[in-house]
mmCIF file of C-alpha atoms in Angstrom:
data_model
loop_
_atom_site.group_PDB
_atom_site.id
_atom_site.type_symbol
_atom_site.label_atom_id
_atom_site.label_comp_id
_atom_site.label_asym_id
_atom_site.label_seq_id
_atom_site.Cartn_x
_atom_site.Cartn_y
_atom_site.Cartn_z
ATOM 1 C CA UNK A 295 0.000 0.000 0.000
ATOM 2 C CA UNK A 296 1.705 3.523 -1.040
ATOM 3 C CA UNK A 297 1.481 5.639 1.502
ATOM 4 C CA UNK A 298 -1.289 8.452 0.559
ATOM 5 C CA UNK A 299 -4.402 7.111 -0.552
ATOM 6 C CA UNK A 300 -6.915 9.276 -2.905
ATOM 7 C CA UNK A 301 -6.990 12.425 -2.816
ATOM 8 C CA UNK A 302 -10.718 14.363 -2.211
ATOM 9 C CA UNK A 303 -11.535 17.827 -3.210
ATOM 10 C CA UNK A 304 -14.760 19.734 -2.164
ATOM 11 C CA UNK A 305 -17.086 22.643 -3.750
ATOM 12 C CA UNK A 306 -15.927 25.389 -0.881
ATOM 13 C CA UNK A 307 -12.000 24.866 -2.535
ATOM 14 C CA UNK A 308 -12.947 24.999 -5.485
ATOM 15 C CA UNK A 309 -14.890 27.986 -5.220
ATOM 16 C CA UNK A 310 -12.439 29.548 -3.353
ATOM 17 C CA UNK A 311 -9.975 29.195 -5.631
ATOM 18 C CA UNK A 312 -11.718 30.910 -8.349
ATOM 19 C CA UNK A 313 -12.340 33.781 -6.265
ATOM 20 C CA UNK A 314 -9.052 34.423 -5.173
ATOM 21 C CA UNK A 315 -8.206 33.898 -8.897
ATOM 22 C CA UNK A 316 -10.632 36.412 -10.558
ATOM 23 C CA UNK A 317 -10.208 38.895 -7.799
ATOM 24 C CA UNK A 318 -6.213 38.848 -8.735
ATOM 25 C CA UNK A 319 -7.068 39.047 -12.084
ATOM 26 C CA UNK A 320 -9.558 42.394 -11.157
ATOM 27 C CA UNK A 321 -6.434 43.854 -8.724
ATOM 28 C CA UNK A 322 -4.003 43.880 -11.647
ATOM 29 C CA UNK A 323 -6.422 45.341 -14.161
ATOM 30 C CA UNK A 324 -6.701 48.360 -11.590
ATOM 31 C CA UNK A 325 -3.524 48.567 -11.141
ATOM 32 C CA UNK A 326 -2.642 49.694 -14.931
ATOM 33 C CA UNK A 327 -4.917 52.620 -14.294
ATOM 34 C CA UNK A 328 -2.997 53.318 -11.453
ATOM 35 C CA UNK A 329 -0.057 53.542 -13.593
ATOM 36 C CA UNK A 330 -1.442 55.542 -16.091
ATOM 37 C CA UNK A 331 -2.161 57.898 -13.641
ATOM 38 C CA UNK A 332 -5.303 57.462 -12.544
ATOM 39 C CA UNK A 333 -4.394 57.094 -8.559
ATOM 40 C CA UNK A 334 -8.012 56.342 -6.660
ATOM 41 C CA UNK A 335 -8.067 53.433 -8.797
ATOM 42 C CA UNK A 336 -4.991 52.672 -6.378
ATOM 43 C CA UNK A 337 -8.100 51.725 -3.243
ATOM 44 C CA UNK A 338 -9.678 49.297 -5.949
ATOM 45 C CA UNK A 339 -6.935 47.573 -6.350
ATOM 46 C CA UNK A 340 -5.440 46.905 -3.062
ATOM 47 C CA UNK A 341 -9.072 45.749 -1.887
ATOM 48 C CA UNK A 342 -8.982 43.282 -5.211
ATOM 49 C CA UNK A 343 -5.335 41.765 -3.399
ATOM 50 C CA UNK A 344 -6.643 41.982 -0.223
ATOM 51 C CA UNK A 345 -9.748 39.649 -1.337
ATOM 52 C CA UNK A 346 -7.838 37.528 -3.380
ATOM 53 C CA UNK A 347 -5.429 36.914 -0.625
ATOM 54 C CA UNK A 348 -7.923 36.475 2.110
ATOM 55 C CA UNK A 349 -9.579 33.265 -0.483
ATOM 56 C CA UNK A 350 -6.430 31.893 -1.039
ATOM 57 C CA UNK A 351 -5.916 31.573 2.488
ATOM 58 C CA UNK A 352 -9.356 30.253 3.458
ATOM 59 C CA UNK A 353 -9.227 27.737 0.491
ATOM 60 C CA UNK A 354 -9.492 24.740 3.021
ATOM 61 C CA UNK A 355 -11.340 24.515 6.353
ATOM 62 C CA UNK A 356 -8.291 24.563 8.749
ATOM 63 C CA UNK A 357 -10.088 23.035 11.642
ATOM 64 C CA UNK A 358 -10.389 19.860 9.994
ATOM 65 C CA UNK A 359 -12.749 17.762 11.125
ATOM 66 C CA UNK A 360 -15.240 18.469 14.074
ATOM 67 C CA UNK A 361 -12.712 20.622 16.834
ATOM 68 C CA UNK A 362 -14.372 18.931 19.753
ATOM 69 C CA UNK A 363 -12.881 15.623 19.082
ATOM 70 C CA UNK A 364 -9.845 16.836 17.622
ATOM 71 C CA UNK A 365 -9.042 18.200 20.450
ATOM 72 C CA UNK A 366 -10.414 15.924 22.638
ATOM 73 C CA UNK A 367 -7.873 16.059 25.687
ATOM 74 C CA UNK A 368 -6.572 13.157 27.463
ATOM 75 C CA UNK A 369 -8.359 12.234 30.592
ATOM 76 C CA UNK A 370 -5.236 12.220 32.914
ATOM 77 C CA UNK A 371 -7.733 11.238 35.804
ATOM 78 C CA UNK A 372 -9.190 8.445 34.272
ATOM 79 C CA UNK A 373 -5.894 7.415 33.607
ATOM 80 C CA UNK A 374 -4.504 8.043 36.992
ATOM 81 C CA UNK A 375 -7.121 5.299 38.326
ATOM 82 C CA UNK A 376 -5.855 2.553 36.097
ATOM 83 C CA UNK A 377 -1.607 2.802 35.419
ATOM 84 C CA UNK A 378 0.210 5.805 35.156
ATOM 85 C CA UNK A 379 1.059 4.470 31.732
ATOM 86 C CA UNK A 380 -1.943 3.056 30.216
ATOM 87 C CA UNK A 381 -4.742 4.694 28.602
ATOM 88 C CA UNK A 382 -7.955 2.465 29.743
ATOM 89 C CA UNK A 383 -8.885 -0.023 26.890
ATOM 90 C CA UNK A 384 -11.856 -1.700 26.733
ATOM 91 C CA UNK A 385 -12.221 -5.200 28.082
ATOM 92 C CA UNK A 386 -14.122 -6.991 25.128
ATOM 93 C CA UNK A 387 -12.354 -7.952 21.442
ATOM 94 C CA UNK A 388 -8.718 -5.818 22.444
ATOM 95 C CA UNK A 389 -5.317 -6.136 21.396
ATOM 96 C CA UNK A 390 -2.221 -5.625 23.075
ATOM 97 C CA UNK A 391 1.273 -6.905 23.103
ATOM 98 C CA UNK A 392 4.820 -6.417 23.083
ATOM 99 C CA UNK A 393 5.626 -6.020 19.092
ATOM 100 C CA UNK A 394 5.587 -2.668 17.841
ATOM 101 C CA UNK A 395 3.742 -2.470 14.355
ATOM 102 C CA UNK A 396 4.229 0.535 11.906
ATOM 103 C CA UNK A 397 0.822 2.751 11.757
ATOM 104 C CA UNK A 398 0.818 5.712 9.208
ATOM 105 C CA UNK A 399 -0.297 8.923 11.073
ATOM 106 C CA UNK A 400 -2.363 10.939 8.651
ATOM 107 C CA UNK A 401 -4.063 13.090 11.355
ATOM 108 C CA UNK A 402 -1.659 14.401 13.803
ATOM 109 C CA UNK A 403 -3.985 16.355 15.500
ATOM 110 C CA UNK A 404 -6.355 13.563 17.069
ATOM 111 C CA UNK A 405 -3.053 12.112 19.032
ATOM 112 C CA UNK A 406 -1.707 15.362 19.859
ATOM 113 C CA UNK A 407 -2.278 15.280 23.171
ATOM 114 C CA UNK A 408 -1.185 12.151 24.399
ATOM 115 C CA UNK A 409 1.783 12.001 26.136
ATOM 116 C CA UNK A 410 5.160 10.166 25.078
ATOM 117 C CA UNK A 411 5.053 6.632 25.843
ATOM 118 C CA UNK A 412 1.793 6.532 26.797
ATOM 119 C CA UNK A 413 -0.168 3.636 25.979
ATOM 120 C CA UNK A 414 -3.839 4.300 24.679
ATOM 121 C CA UNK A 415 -6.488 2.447 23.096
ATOM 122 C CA UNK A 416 -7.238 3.031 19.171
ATOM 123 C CA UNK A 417 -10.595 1.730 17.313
ATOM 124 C CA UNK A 418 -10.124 -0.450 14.016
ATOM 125 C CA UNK A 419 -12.069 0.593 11.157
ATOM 126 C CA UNK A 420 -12.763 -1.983 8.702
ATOM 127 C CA UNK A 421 -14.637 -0.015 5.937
ATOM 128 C CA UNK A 422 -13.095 2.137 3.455
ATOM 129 C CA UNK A 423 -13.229 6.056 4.697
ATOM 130 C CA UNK A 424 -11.956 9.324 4.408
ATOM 131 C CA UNK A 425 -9.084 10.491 6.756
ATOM 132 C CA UNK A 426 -8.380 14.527 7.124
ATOM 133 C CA UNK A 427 -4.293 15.417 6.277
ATOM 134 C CA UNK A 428 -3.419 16.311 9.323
ATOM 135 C CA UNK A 429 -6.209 18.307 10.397
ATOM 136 C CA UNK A 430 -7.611 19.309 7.069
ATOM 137 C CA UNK A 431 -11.041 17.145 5.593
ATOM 138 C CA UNK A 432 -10.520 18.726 2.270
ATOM 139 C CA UNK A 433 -6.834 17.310 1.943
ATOM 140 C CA UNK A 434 -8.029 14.192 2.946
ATOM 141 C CA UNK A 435 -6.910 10.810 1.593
ATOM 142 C CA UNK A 436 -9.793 7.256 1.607
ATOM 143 C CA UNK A 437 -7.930 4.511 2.924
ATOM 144 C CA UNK A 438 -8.586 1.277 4.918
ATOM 145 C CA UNK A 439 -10.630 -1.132 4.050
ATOM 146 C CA UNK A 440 -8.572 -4.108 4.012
ATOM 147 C CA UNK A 441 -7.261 -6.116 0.815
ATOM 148 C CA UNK A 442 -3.562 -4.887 0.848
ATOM 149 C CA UNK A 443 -4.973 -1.230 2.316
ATOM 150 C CA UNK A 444 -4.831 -1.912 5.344
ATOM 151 C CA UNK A 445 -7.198 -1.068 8.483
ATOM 152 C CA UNK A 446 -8.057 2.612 9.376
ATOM 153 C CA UNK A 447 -7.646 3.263 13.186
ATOM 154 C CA UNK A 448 -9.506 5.993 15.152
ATOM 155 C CA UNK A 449 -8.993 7.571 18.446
ATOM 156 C CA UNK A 450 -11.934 8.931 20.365
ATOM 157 C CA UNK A 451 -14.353 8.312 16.992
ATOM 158 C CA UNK A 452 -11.284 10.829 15.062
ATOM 159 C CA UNK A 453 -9.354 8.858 11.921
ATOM 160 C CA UNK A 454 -5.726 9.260 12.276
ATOM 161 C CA UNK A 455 -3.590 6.414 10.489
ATOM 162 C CA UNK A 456 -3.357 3.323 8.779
ATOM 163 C CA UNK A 457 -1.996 -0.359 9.655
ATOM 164 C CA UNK A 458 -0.574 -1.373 6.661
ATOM 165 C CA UNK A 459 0.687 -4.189 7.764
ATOM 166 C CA UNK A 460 -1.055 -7.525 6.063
ATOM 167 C CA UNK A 461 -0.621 -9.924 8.169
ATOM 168 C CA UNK A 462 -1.210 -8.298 11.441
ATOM 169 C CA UNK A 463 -4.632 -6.946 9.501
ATOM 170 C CA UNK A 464 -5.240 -10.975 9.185
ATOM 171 C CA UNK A 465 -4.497 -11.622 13.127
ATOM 172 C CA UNK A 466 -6.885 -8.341 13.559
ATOM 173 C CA UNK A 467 -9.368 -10.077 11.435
ATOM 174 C CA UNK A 468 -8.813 -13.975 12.773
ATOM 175 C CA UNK A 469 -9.272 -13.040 16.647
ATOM 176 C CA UNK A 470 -12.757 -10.636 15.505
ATOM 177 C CA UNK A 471 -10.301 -7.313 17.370
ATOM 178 C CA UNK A 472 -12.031 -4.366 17.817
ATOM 179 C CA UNK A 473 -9.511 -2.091 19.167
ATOM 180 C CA UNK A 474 -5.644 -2.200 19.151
ATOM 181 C CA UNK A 475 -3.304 -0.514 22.197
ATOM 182 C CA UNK A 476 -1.128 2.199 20.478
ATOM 183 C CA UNK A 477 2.063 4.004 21.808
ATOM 184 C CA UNK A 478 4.490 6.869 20.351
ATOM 185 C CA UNK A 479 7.844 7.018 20.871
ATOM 186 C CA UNK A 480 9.394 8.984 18.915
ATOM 187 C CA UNK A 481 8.876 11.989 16.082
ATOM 188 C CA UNK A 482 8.369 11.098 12.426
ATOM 189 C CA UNK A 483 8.860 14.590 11.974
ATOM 190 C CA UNK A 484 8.944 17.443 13.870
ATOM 191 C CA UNK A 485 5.226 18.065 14.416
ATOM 192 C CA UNK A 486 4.638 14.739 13.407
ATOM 193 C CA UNK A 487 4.352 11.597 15.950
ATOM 194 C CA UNK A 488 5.822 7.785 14.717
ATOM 195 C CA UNK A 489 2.788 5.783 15.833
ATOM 196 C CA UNK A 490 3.154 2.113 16.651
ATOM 197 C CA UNK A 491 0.495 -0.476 17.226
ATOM 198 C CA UNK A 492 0.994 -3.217 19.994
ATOM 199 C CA UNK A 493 0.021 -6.544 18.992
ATOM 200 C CA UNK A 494 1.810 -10.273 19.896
ATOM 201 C CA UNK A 495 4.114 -11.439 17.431
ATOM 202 C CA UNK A 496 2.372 -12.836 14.137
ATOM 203 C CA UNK A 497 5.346 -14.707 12.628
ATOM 204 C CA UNK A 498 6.843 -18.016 14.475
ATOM 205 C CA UNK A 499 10.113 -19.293 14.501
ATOM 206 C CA UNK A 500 10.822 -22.922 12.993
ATOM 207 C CA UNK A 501 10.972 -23.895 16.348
ATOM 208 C CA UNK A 502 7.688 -22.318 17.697
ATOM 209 C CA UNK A 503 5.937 -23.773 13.890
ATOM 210 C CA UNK A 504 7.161 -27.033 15.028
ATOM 211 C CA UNK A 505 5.576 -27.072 18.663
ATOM 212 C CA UNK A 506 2.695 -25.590 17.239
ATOM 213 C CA UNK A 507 1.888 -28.370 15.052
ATOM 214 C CA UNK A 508 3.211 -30.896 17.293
ATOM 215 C CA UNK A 509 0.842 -30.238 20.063
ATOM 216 C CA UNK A 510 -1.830 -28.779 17.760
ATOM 217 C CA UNK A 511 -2.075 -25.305 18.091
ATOM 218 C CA UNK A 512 -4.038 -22.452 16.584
ATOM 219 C CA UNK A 513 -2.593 -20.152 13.934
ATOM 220 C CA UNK A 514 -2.153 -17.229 15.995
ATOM 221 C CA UNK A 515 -1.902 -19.180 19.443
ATOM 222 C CA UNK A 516 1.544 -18.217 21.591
ATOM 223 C CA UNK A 517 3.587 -20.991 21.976
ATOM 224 C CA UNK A 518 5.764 -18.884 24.728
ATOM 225 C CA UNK A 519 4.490 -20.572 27.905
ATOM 226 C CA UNK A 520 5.393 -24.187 26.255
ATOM 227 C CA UNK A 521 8.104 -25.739 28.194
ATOM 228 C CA UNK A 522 9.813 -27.352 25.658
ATOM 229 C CA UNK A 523 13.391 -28.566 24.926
ATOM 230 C CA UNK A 524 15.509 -28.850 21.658
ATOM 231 C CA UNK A 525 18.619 -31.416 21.241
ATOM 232 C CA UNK A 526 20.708 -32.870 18.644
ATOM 233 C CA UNK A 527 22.226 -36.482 18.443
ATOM 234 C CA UNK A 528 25.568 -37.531 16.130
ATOM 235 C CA UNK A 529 25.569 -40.703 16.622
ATOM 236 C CA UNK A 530 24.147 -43.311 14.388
ATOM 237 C CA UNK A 531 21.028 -44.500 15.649
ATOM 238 C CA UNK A 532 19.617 -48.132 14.195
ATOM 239 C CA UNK A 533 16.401 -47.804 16.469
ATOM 240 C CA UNK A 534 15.264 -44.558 15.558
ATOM 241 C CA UNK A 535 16.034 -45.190 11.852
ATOM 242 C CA UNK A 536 13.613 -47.984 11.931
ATOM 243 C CA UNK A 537 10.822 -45.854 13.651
ATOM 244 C CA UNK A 538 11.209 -42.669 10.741
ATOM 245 C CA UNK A 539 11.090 -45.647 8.036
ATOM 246 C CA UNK A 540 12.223 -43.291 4.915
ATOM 247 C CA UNK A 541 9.602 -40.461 6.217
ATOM 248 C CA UNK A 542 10.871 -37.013 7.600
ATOM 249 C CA UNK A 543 9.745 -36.949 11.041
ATOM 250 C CA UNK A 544 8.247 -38.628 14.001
ATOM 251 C CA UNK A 545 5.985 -37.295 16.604
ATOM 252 C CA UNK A 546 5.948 -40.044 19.541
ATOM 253 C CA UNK A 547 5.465 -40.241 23.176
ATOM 254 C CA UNK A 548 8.871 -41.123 25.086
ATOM 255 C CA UNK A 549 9.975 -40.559 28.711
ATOM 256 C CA UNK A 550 12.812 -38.924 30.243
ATOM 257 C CA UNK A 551 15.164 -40.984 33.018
ATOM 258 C CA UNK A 552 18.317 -41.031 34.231
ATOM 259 C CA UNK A 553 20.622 -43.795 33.093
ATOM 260 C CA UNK A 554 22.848 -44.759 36.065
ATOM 261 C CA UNK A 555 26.726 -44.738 35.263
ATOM 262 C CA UNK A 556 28.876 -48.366 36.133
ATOM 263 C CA UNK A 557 29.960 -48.802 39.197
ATOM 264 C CA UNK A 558 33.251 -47.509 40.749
ATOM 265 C CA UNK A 559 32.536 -44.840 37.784
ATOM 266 C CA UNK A 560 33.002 -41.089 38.943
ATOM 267 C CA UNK A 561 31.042 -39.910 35.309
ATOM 268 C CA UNK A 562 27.753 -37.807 36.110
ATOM 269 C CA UNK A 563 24.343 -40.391 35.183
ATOM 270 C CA UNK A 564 23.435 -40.427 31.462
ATOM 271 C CA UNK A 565 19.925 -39.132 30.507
ATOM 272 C CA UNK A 566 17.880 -41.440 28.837
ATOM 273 C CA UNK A 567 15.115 -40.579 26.080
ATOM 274 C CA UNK A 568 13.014 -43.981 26.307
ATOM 275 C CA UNK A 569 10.307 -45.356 24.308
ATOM 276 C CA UNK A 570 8.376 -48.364 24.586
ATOM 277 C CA UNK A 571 10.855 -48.961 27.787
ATOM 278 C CA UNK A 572 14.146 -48.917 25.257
ATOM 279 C CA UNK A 573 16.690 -46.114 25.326
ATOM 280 C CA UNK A 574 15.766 -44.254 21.552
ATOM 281 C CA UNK A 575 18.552 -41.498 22.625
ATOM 282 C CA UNK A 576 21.660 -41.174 25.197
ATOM 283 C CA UNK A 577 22.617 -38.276 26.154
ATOM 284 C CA UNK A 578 26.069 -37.259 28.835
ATOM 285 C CA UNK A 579 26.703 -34.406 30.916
ATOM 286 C CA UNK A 580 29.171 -33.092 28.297
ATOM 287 C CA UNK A 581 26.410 -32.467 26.352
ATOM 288 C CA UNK A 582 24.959 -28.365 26.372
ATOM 289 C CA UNK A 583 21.441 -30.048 26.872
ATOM 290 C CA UNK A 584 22.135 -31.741 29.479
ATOM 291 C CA UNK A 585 21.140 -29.857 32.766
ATOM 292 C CA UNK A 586 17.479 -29.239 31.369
ATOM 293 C CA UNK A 587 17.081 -32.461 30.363
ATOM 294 C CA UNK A 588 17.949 -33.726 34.166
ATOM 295 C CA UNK A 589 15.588 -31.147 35.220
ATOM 296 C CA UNK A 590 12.561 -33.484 33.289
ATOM 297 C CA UNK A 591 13.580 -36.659 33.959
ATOM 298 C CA UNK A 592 10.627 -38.937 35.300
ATOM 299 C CA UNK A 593 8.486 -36.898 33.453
ATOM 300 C CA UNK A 594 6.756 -38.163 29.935
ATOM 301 C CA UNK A 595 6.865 -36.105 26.609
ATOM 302 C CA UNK A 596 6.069 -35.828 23.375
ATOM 303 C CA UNK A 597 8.847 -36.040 21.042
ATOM 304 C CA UNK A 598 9.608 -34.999 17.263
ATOM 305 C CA UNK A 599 12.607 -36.983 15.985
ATOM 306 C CA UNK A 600 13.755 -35.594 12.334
ATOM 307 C CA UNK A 601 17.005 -37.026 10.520
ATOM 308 C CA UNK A 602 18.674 -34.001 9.204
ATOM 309 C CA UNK A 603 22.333 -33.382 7.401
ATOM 310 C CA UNK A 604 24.819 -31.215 9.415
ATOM 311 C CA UNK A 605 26.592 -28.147 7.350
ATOM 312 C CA UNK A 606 29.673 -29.197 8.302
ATOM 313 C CA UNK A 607 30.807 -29.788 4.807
ATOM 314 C CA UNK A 608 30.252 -33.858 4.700
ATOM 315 C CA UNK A 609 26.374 -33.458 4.900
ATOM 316 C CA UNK A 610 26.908 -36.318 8.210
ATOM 317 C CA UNK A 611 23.434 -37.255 9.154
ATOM 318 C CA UNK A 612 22.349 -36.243 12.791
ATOM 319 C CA UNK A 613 18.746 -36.227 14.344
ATOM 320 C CA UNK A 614 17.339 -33.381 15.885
ATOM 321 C CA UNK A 615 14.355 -33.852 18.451
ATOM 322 C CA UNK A 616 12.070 -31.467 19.911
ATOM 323 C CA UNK A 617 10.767 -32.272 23.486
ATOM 324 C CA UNK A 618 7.317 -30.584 24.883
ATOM 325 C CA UNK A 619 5.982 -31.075 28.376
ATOM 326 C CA UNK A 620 3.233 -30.125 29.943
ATOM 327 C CA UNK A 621 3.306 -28.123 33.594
ATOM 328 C CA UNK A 622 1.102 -30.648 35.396
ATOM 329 C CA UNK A 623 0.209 -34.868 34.956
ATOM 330 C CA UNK A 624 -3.470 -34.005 33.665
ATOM 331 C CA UNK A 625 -3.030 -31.742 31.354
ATOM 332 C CA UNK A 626 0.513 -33.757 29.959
ATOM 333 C CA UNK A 627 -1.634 -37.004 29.474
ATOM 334 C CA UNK A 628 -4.423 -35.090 27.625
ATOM 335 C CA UNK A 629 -2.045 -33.962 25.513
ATOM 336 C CA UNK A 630 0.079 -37.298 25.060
ATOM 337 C CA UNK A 631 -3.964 -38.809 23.974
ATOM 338 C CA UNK A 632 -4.818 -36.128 21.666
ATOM 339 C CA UNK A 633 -1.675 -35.928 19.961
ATOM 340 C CA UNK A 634 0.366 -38.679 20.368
ATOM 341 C CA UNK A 635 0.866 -41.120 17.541
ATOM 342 C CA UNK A 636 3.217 -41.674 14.620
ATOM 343 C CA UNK A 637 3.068 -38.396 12.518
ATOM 344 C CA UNK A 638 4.568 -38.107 9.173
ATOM 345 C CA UNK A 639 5.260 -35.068 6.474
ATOM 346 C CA UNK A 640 4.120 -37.768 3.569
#
């Protein structure tokens, strides 16, 4: 999306316009009598300039839309009640989160008077609509509407920017949002605030697109509270060859214990990746892994097992596995029963 929409003219600029034109046009006929010598015509012609000038100026309605909600001030005691910080949203169908998202701010004046790094609560609008050029309707650009333009957002029932931003239009669109939390930073330009919208992250890591799908999550659910864990493996591995059969990954259950070390042996216990009660991985205290993987053992997971080939320059096979657990027994075996089960990318 570029970043003016269309432009919109109106009948009071246009008339305008040709007033200050034809009373320009009247001032410098007068003013040839004036230099033929014919000085009262001098009065005519400074009140044809004068006119002119005074149309010119008042082309466009400088107010721009209606004053009382352009200037709509921000309620520091309402505020005061809630955070310091935070403009009350409200509690139904909002947004908020910790990734800043571009907005273009057409209408400076409607955020003028919130405060640096102030949070505060914008509307989304959904429908295509006029919104004033910084204070001025008849320099006003229609935008929004979705479809690559983006959503309009308003602040106190005043249009001031655009998300252009697709995919965070989707998430807007996918969880039925009806406001967004905003903050400003920084200038754009001198008189002109950098807006940013606060949303959660739309885009996942390989990591976070594998837990997703391993334990069946939304498209736009957070994966961040999922205690999971992520090793690798070098060593050839006859058992978990036969369980991948040819395909490119495994999701299984398997169970984390510690492996005790022989006796008279000084060596810190081996951790043990089991399943069906045989050892599928090994792993030593050498290993970076290995302290969080102690920290889960007795406890059942479900596992991802992928064979992969390293970049070390001899494409050497390895297998990477992905671990997730669950915080409590319940909810770990109603995840182990809904998900659990050899998984394939066929």
């Amino acid at each position: 999306m570029g970043k003016h929409g269309t432009k919109k003219t109106t009948a009071q600029s246009v008339i305008m316009t040709v007033l200050s034109v034809l009373c320009y046009t009247a001032g410098a006929f007068c003013a040839l009598f004036v230099f033929v010598g014919a000085w009262p015509m001098l009065i005519f012609t400074a009140f044809f300039i004068f006119i002119g000038m005074f149309a010119y100026k008042h082309r466009f309605d400088k107010r721009g839309g209606d004053p009382a909600v352009s200037r709509t001030p921000v309620d520091g005691s309402t505020v005061q009640r809630k955070s310091p910080d935070t403009i009350p949203a409200p509690a139904e169908s909002h947004v908020a989160g910790t990734v800043e998202y571009l907005v273009y701010n057409y209408n400076e004046p409607v955020v003028a008077n919130i405060p640096r790094d102030r949070i505060f609560t914008a509307e989304i609008i959904r429908r295509r609509m006029n919104v004033p050029f910084h204070g001025n309707r008849d320099l006003g650009y229609v935008l929004g509407g979705g479809n690559g333009n983006g959503y309009v957002l308003s602040y106190n029932g005043a249009p001031f920017g655009v998300i252009p931003n697709d995919r965070l239009c989707a998430y807007l669109d996918d969880v039925h949002a009806r406001t967004i939390s905003c903050v400003w930073h920084e200038w754009y330009e001198p008189t002109i605030k950098s807006i940013k919208a606060l949303a959660p992250s739309t885009r996942r890591s390989r990591s976070e697109r594998i837990i997703a799908s391993m334990i069946g999550a939304g498209k736009w659910d957070s994966v961040d509270d999922v205690d999971s864990i992520k090793a690798s493996d070098y060593k050839p591995n006859a058992m978990a060859d036969s369980l991948l059969s040819g395909r490119g990954f495994i999701d299984i259950e398997v169970s984390l214990d510690m492996i005790p070390t022989p006796k008279g042996s000084y060596a810190k216990p081996h951790v043990g990746i089991f399943h069906d009660g045989a050892a599928l991985f090994e792993f030593d205290a050498r290993k970076m892994v290995y302290g969080e993987l102690v920290r889960h053992a007795g406890q059942n997971a479900l596992a991802r097992v992928e064979k992969k080939l390293s970049n070390d320059g001899n494409g050497s096979p390895y297998y990477s596995i992905m671990l997730v657990f669950q915080s409590d027994t319940s909810s770990q075996a109603r995840l182990l029963q809904s998900h659990v089960g050899i998984a394939d990318n066929r």
